Coordinates of C-alpha atoms and ligand atoms in Angstrom, one line a residue:
Chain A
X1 CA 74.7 -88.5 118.0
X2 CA 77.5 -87.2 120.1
X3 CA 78.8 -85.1 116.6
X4 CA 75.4 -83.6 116.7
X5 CA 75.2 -82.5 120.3
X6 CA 79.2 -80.9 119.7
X7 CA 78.1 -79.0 116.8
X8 CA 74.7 -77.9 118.5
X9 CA 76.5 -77.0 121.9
X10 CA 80.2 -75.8 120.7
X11 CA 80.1 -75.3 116.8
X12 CA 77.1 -73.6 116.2
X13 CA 77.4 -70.9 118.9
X14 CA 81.1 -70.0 117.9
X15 CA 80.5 -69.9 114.1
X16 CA 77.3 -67.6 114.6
X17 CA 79.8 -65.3 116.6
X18 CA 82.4 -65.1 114.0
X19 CA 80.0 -64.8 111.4
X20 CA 78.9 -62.2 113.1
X21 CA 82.3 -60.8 113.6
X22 CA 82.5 -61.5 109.8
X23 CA 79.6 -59.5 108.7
X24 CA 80.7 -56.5 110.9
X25 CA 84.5 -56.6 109.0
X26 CA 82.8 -56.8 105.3
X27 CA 80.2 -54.6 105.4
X28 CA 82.3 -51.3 106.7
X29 CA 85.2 -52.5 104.4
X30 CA 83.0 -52.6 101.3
X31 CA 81.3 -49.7 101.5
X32 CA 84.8 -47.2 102.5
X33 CA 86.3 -49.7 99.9
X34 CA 84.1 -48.2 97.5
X35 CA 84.2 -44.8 98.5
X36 CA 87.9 -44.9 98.4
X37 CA 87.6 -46.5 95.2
X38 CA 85.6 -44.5 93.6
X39 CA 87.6 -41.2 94.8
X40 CA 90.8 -42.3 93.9
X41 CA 89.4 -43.9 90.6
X42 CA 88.4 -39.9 89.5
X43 CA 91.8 -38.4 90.8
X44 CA 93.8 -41.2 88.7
X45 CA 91.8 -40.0 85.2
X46 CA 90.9 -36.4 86.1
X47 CA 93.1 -35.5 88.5
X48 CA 96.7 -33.3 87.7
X49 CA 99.4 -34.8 87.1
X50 CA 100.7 -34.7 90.8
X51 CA 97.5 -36.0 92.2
X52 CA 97.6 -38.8 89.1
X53 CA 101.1 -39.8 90.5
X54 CA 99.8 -40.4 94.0
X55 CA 97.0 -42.0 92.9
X56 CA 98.4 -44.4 91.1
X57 CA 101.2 -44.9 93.2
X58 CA 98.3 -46.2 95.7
X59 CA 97.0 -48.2 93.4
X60 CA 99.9 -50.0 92.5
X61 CA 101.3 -50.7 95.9
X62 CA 98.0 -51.5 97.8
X63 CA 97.5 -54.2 94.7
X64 CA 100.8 -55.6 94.4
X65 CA 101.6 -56.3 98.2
X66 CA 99.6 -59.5 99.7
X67 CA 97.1 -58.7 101.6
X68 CA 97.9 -60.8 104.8
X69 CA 101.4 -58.1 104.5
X70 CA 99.3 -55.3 104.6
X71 CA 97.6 -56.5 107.3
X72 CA 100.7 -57.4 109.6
X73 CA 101.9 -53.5 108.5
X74 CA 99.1 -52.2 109.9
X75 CA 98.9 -54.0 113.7
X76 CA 102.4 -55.2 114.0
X77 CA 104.1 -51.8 112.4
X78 CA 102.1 -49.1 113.3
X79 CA 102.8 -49.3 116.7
X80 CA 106.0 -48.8 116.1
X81 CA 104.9 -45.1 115.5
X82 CA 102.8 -45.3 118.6
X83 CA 99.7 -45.9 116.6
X84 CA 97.5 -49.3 118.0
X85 CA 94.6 -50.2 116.5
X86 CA 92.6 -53.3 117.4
X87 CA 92.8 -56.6 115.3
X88 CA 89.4 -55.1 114.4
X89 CA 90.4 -51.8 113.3
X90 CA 93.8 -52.9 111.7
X91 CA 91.5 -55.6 109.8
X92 CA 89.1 -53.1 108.2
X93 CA 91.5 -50.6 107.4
X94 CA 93.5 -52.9 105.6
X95 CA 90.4 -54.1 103.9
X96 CA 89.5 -51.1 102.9
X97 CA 93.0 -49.9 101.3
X98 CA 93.2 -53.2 99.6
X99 CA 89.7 -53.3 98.1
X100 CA 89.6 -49.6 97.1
X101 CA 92.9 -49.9 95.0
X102 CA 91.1 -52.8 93.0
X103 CA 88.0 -50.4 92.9
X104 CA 89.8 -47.8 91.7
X105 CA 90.8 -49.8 88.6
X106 CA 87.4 -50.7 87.6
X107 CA 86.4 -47.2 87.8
X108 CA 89.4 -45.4 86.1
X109 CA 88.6 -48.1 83.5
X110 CA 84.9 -47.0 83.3
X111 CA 85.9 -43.3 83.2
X112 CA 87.7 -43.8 80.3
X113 CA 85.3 -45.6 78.7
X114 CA 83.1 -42.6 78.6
X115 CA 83.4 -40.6 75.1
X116 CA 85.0 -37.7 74.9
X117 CA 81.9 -36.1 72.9
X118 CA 79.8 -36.3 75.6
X119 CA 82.0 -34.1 77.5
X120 CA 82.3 -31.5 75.4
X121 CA 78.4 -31.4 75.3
X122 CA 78.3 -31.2 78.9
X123 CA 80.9 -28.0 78.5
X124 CA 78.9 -26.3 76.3
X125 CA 76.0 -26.3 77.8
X126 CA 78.1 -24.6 80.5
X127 CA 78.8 -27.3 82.8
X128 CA 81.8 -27.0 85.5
X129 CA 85.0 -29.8 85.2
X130 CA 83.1 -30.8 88.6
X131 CA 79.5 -30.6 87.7
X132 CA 80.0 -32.7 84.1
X133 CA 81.7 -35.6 86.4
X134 CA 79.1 -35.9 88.6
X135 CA 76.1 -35.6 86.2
X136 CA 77.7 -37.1 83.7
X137 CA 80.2 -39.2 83.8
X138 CA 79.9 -41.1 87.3
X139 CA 76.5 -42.2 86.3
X140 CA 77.3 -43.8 83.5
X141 CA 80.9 -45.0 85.2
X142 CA 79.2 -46.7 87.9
X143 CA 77.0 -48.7 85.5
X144 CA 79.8 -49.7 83.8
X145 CA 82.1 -50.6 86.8
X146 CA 79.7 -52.1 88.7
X147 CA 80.8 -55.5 87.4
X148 CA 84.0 -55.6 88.3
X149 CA 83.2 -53.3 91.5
X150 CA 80.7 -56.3 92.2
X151 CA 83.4 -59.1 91.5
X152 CA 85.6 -57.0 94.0
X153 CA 82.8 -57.3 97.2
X154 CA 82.9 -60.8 96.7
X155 CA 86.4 -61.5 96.6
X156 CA 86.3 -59.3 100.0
X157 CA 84.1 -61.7 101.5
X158 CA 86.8 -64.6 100.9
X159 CA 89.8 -62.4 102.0
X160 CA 88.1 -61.0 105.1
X161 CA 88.9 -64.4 106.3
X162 CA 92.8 -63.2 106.5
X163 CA 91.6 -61.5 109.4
X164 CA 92.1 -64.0 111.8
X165 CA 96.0 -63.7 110.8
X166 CA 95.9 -60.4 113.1
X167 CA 93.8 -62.1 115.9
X168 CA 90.7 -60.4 114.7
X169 CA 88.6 -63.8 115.2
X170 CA 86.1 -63.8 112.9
X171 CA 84.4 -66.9 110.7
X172 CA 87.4 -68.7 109.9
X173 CA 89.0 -67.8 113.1
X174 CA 86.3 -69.6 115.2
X175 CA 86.2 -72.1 112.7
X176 CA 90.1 -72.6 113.6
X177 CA 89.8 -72.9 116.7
X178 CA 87.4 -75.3 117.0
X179 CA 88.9 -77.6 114.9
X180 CA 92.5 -77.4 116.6
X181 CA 90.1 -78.4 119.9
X182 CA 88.1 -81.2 118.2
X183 CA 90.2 -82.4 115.4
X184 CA 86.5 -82.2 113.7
X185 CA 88.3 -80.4 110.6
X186 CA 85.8 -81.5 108.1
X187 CA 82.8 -81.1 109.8
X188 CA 84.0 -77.3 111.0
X189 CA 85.5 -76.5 107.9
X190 CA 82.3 -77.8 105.5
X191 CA 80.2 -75.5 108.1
X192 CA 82.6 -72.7 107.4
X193 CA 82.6 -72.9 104.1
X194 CA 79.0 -73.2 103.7
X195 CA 78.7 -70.0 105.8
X196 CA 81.0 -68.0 103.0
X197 CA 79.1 -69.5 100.3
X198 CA 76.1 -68.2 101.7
X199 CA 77.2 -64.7 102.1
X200 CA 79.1 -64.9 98.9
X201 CA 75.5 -65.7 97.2
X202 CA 73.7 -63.3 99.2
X203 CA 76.3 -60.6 97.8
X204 CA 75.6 -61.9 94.6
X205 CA 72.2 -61.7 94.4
X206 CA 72.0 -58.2 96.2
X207 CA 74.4 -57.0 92.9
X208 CA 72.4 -58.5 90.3
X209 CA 69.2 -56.4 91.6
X210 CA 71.5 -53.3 91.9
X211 CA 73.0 -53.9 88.3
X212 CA 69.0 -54.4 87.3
X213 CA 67.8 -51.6 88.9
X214 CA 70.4 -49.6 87.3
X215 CA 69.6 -50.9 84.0
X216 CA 69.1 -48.5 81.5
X217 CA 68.9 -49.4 77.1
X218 CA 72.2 -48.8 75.8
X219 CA 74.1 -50.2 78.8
X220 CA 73.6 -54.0 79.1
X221 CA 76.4 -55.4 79.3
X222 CA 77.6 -59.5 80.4
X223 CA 78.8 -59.9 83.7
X224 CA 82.0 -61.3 83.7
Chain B
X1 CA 73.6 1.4 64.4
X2 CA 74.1 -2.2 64.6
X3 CA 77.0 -3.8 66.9
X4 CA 77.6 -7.3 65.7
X5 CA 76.2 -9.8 68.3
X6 CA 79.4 -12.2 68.0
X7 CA 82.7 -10.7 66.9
X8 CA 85.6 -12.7 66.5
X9 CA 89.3 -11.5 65.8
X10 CA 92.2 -13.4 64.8
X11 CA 91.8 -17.3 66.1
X12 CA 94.6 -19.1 65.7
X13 CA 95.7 -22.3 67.0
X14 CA 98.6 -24.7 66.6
X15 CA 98.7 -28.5 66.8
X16 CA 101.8 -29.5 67.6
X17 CA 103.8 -27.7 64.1
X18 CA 101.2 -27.4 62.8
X19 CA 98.7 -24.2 61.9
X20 CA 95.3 -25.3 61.8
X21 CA 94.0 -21.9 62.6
X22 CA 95.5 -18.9 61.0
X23 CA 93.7 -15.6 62.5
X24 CA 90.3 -16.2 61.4
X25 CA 88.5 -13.4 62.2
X26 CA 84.4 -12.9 61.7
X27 CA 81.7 -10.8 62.5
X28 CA 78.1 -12.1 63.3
X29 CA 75.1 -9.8 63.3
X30 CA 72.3 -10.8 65.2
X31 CA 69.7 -12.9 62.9
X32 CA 72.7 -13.8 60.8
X33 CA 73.4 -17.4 59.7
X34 CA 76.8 -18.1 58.4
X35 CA 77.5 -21.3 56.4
X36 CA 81.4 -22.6 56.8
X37 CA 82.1 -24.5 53.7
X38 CA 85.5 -26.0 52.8
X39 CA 87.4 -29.3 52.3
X40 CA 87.7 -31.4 55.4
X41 CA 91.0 -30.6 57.1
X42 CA 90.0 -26.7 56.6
X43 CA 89.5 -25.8 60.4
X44 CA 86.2 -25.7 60.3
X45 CA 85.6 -27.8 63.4
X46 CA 88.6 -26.2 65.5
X47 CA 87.5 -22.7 64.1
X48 CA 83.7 -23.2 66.0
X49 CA 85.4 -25.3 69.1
X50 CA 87.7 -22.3 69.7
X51 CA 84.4 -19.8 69.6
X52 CA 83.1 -21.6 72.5
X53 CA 86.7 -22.7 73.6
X54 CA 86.1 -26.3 74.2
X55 CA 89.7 -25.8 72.0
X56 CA 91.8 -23.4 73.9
X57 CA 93.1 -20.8 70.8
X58 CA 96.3 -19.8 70.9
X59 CA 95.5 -16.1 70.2
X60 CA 92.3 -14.6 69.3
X61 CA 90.0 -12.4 70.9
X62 CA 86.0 -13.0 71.2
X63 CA 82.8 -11.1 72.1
X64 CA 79.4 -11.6 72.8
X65 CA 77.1 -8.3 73.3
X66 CA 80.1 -6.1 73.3
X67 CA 82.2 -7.7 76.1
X68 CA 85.0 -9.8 75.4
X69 CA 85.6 -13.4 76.9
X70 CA 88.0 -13.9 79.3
X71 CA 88.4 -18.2 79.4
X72 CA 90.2 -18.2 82.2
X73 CA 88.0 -16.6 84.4
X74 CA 86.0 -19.9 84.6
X75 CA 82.8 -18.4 85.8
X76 CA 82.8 -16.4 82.9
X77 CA 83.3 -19.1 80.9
X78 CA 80.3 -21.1 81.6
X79 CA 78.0 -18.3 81.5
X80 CA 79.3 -17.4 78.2
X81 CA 78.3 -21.3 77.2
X82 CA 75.3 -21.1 77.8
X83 CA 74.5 -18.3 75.6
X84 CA 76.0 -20.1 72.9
X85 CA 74.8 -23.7 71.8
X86 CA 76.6 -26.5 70.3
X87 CA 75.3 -28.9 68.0
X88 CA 78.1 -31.8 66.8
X89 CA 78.6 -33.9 64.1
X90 CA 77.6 -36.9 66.3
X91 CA 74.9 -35.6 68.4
X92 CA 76.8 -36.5 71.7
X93 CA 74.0 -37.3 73.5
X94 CA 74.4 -38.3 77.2
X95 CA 73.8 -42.0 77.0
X96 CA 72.4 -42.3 80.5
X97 CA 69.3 -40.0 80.1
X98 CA 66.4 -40.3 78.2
X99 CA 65.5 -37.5 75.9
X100 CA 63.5 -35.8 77.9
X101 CA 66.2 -35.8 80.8
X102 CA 69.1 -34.9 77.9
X103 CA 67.2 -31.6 77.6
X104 CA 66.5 -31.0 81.2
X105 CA 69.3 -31.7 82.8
X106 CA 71.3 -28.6 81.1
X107 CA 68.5 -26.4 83.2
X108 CA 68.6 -27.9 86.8
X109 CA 72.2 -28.4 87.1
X110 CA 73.6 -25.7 85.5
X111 CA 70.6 -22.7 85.8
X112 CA 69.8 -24.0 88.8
X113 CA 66.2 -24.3 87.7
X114 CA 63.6 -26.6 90.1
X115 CA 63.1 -29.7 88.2
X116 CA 59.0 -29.5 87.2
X117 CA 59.7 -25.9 85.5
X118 CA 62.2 -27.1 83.8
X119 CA 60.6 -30.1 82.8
X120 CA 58.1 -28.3 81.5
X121 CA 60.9 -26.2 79.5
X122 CA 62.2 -29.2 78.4
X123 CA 59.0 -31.1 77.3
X124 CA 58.5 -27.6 75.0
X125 CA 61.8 -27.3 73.2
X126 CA 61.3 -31.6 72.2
X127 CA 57.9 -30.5 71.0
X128 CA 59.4 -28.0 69.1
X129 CA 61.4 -30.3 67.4
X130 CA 58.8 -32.7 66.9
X131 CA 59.8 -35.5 69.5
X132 CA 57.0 -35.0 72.2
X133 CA 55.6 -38.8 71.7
X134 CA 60.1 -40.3 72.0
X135 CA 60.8 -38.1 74.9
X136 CA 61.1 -41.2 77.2
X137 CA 63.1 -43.4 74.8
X138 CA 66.8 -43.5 75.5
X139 CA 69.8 -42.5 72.9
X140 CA 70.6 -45.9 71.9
X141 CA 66.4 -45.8 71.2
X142 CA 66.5 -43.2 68.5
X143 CA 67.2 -43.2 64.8
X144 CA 70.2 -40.3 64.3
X145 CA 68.0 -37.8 63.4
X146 CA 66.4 -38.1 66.3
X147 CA 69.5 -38.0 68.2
X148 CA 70.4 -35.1 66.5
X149 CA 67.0 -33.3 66.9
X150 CA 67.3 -33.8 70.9
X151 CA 70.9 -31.9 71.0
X152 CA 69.2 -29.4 69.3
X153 CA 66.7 -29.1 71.7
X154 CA 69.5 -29.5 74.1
X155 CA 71.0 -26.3 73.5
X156 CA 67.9 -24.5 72.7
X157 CA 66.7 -25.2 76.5
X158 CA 69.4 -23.1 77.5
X159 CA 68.4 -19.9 75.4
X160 CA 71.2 -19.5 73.4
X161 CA 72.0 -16.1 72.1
X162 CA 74.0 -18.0 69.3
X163 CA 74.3 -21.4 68.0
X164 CA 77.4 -22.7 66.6
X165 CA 76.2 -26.2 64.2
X166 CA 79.3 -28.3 63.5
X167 CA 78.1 -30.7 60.5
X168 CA 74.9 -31.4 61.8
X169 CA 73.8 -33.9 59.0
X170 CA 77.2 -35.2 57.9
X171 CA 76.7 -38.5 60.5
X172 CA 73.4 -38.9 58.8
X173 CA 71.3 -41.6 56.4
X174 CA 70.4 -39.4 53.6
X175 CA 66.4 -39.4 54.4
X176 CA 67.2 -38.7 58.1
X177 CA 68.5 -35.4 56.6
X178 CA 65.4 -33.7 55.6
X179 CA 64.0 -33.8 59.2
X180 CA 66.9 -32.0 61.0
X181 CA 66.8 -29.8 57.9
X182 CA 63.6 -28.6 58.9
X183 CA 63.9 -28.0 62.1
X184 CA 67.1 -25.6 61.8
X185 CA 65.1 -24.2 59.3
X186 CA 62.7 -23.0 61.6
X187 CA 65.5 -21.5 64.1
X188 CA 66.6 -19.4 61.3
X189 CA 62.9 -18.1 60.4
X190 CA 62.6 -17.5 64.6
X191 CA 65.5 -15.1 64.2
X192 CA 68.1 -17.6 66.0
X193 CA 71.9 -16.4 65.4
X194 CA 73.5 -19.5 63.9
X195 CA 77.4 -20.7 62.1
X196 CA 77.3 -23.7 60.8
X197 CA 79.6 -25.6 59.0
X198 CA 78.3 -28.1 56.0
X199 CA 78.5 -29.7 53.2
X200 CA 74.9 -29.4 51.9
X201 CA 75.3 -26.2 50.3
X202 CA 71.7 -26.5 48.7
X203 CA 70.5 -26.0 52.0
X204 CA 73.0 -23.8 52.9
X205 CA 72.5 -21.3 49.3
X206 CA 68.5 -21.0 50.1
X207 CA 69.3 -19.8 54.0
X208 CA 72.4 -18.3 54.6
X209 CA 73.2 -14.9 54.7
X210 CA 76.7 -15.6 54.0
X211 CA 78.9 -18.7 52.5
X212 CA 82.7 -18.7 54.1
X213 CA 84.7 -20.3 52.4
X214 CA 87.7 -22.1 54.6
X215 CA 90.8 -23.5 53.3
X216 CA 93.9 -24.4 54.9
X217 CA 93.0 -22.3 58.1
X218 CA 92.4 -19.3 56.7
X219 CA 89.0 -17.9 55.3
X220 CA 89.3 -17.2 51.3
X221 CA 86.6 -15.8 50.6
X222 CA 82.7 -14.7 52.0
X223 CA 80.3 -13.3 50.5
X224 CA 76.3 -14.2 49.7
X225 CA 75.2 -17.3 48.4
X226 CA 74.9 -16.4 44.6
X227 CA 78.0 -14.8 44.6
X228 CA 79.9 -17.8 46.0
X229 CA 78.3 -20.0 44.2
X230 CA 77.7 -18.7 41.0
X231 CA 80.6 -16.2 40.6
X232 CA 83.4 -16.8 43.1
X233 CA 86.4 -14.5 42.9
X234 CA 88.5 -17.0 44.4
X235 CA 89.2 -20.1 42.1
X236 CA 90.0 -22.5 45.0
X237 CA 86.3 -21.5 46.1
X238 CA 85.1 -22.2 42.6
X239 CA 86.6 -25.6 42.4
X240 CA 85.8 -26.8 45.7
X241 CA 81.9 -25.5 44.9
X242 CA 82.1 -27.6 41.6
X243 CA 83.3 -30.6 43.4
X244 CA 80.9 -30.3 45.9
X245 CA 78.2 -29.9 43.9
X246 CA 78.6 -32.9 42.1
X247 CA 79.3 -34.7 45.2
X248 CA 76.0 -33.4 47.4
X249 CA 73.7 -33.1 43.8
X250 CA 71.1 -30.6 43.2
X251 CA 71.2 -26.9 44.6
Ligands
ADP301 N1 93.1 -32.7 68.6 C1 93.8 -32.6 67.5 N2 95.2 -32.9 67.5 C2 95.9 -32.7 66.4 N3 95.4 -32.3 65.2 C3 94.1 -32.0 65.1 C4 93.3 -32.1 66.3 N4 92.0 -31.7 65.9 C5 92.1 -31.4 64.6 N5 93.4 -31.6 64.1 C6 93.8 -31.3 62.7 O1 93.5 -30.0 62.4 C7 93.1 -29.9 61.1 C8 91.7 -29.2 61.0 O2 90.8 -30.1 61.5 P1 89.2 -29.7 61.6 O3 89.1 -28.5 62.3 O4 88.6 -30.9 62.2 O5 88.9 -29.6 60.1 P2 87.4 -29.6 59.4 O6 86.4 -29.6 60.4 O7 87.4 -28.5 58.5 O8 87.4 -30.9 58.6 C9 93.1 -31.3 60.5 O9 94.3 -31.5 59.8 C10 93.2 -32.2 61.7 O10 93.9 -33.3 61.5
MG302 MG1 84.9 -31.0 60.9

């Protein structure tokens, strides 16, 4: 009785605010995640050989540093060159870096998946180097990236919970807090947990009716 | 007097060591349709990517109406692709699009053409080619020689001046020949300016206007079909004709 009145009065009301605070740090990250992704995915295959080097180069450092590193980088160091960002800002930037460099490798992986036939059709019917990637090649790219791009989002969800580490207090940041209070650990943490699972499957679901909407003979393909 | 419509002068390209193209030089009147025969590893594939330059050449000068081709103005470039029309030994069909949006797509994004006229352009050229009741199905939907009849009405969408036809029925069942057959049989009675490189020289004797014959990156010999055929100067020409003869039957 007296669990049930905590969680109604104190647990409830804190988790729905970092959930909250949750939703706000995924959303923005995934989609700039896959923008950056997507960008630096076509530079790494297409671009010259500078742009390659940089691109790579991202790739390989934003996906071989931890995450929670990145992270302290971008609140704790960057002031050092008088730049401050909030735990907010510092969160979804990080976010953003981290999950495009993973994106980026789905897509570079699609791109070259794409045969080189195709392309020369596209050039002889006149097409521009520009024009034949964007008619051509990124929609058949996405469809083939989207299942990794879509394993990507909901790893995101589970690392945006790192964001806490900065004193962005989102999901598992309230969830913290309330335990350290109560010493209610598994009650919180099973309510947390739940709350991921939830936005995990919700994720989920949202990329299976993209990937079916997208669905075209030719290009089915298992999700892994 | 007659200018040739296509004229191509010395063409040479280098892979690495080695000399795949060795000046080939041709002139195409308008009307024309050249048949490129020779063993694989001739050149015959490099020899028509270089016309359009999908392969850079090394050296080697074309023109189309009188003006030469500059492919590093790029602009140039893709105007100059459209008015000359690809057809590949394996079709190359976008796999994303349905027939119908194969053929069209060539005409909004590239002529800038609204998307109902050239819908309707499109819907004509697959009719053309006898496809009007598969335009909806998708590549991995069609039999080969379907494939291969949409990336001819591909290239016809963007009316080409010229069509360069790179083994067109080598990728082919036997009985899926017969129907792309027919329909480059038609281009050639509507006048269409075609080279084409194959191996079906039956075909080839009872349209073309001239056989070149390729070896080792160089041209050996041209002339018309009876005279390649049935009295070649050359005897590399004769005994590659023999051979393939036997190999592709009846002439
Ligand atoms: N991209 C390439 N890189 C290296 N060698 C090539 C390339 N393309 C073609 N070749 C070589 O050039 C020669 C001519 O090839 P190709 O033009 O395809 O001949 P054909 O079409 O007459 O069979 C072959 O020996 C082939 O191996
Ligand atoms: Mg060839």
């Amino acid at each position: 009785m007296e669990t049930l009145l905590y969680m109604q009065t104190d647990v409830f009301p804190a988790l729905l605010r970092g959930f909250g605070v949750s939703i706000r740090l995924i959303v923005p990250s995934a989609l700039v995640g896959l923008a950056i992704g997507i960008i630096v995915g076509v530079l790494r295959v297409y671009g010259n050989s500078f742009v390659k080097i940089a691109a790579d180069l991202y790739a390989g450092l934003f996906r071989g540093i931890p995450l929670v590193i990145q992270l302290f980088i971008w609140y704790f160091g960057l002031p050092y060159f008088k730049i401050f960002l909030s735990p907010f800002a510092a969160s979804v930037l990080g976010f953003s870096l981290c999950s495009g460099a993973y994106h980026s490798e789905y897509v570079r992986g699609a791109l070259l998946s794409i045969k080189r036939g195709q392309m020369l059709a596209a050039e002889s019917l006149g097409f521009s180097k520009i024009g034949m990637i964007v008619s051509i090649i990124l929609p058949q790219a996405v469809r083939r990236a989207l299942p990794g791009a879509g394993n990507e989002i909901i790893y995101l969800i589970k690392y945006s919970s790192l964001a806490y580490m900065i004193t962005c207090i989102e999901l598992t940041g309230e969830g913290k807090i309330l335990a350290s209070n109560s010493f209610r650990f598994t009650e919180i943490f099973l309510t947390v947990g739940a709350c991921y699972l939830l936005m995990t499957s919700v994720a989920a679901i949202i990329l299976a009716k993209v990937e079916n909407h997208l669905k075209i003979p030719g290009f089915e393909q298992q999700r892994t | 007097m007659t200018s040739p419509i296509l004229r191509i002068e010395n063409l040479s390209k280098k892979y690495g060591q080695r000399e795949v193209l060795k000046g080939v030089s041709l002139e195409v009147e308008k009307g024309d349709l050249k048949i490129l025969i020779g063993p694989s590893g001739a050149g015959k594939s490099t020899f028509l990517h270089c016309i359009n330059f999908l392969v850079k050449p090394d050296e080697g000068h074309v023109w189309l109406d009188n003006e030469e081709i500059h492919p590093a103005r790029k602009r140039e470039l893709y105007a100059y692709r459209q008015k000359v029309g690809m057809i590949f030994q394996d079709f190359n069909l976008f796999d994303h699009l349905t027939a119908f949006e194969n053929v069209r797509i060539g005409l909004v994004k590239v002529k800038g053409i609204g998307k109902d006229a050239a819908g309707a352009r499109a819907a004509q050229e697959l009719e053309r080619v006898g496809l009007k009741e598969h335009m909806q199905k998708y590549p991995s939907q069609l039999s080969g020689g379907q494939k291969q009849r949409v990336s001819i009405a591909r290239a016809l969408a963007m009316d080409p001046e010229v069509m360069l036809l790179d083994e067109p029925t080598s990728a082919l069942d036997p009985e899926l020949i017969g129907e792309v057959h027919a329909v480059i049989r038609d281009l050639g009675k509507s006048g269409m300016t075609m080279i084409m490189a194959t191996h079906q020289i039956g075909f080839a004797s009872s349209l073309a206007s001239e056989i070149i014959f390729m070896e080792d990156g160089r041209i050996l010999e041209q002339g018309t079909p009876s005279k390649i055929f049935n009295d070649p100067d050359n005897s590399r020409t004769r005994e590659f004709c023999s051979k393939i003869t036997d190999l592709y039957g009846e002439r």
